[in-house]
Steps between C-alpha positions, in 0.01 A plus 500: 500500500588844640678526835478879492313745281699754302290815477715691253759419238857455620728745311750247369593710197587800718803305624563315173847651455614388846359150447665474158838607637479244783396229254778590257768497771374167635489355149854616416634362829335165424663495155841578656464221758400255226796602285760505780392225740270294281241248615581211731347218298386179667608152399205473261674760283870435566495121530583286800385215723173474692484247786203396710611363837274361774567451871339283766426816700464872431788608278749751636531739205765712670705191581478388136625840387799476733585154363487630142712803588755271664519307170586824321164559333360848442196652329289202605148500641340277763125507560230276639314303237158358580549415867740611771693174448573562133740758359583611149864584438607694191869503413663687209732333253858446612792468259642152440217326689187339359160485665543141622827571676360819650186336642704207636745735672218705653312194625812360663544826690131520597493135612811554710328793674166316533469126422126549445558690173372317191520608139156488337585634157762699315458703183751673278420817308749559222620849404338465157160441660554799728593717202184393318288584806656846520440561129141376523437722803633807319292407195188471718555852634558637149191332353289623792625856452425495127158350567421788736587761239297330227197443723484854635572649158200318351267554794594862567776687316864428431591773752338298779691191387838675506435667837380171649806305387730771639320488835495120517863452398587769755346278770681188378842668469476647851413157644797346318716786627412413859594137436832611351577743784425254783622200297184308575472170316314529171314173447211368292240591768638856497465512121140378534434770763639771270275382218206510744591857603520593134152355452357705789672811365343439160157466661548828686617672182192381313265622776664843526515542122132412474416759767704767324329431167160514669587826678601667174140452387332597828728777629536711186551825692770357727872519434708193419662489849155516662377218277798281589472579872134400495572179309772387740298595808195307379705182458621504860 
C-alpha cells in the first residue's frame, strides 16, 4: 500500500557521511551509557518476590506505592493485573529477609491501609534463575545475529551479511542505550520486543539487499550510489 507516490529516487547516499556520523555518535553514546550506568534489570533477572493482591473495589495503585515506600521499599513496581481490582507487586530481594517474611510484612501493611486487601499468590524468583534468564537472553541475541550473517551470506554475499549485522546491532545497542540513560526497567517483555525489532530489521535488510542485487543487473550504467538510492526508495 502506498500513501504517497515517490516520483524520483531520494538521494540518501548524497548525505551518507552526515548520516554515518550521526549514527556513530549515537552508537558511541549508547555504549558509554551502557558501560557507565548499566541496565536497570527487572526482578525476572535480578531475583525477588512477585505478589498478586486483590481488593474488593478498584485498587489504589498510588496508595499502595506510598505504603511500600513507608515500609522502606525501593525499586518496586505496582501495576494492575487482569482487572482494576487486582494488582501485581514486584519487590527486589532484601538482605537478611526471605520471601515469606517479605510478603507477610507487605500484606500486614497493605491490610492495615485497606482491610479489603487479599493475597492471591506469591512467587519467589531466585538470583540464580534471574542470572540464567539474562544469559539465555544474551545467547538468543547472539544466535540471532550469527543466523543473520549466515543467511545473508548464503543468499547474497558475505558483504551483505556483515553490513546487515552491523546495521541491526546498531539498532539494538541504541535501544539498550536509551534504557540505560533513562534507567527504564529492562524486563522479559522488553527483551522479547528487542528480538522482534531485530526480526523486522532483518526483514528490511533482506528486502533492501535483494533490491540492490537486482539493480546491479538492471542498472548497469548507473553508479553504485544511484543503485543504492533506487533500492532504498523502492522499498519505502
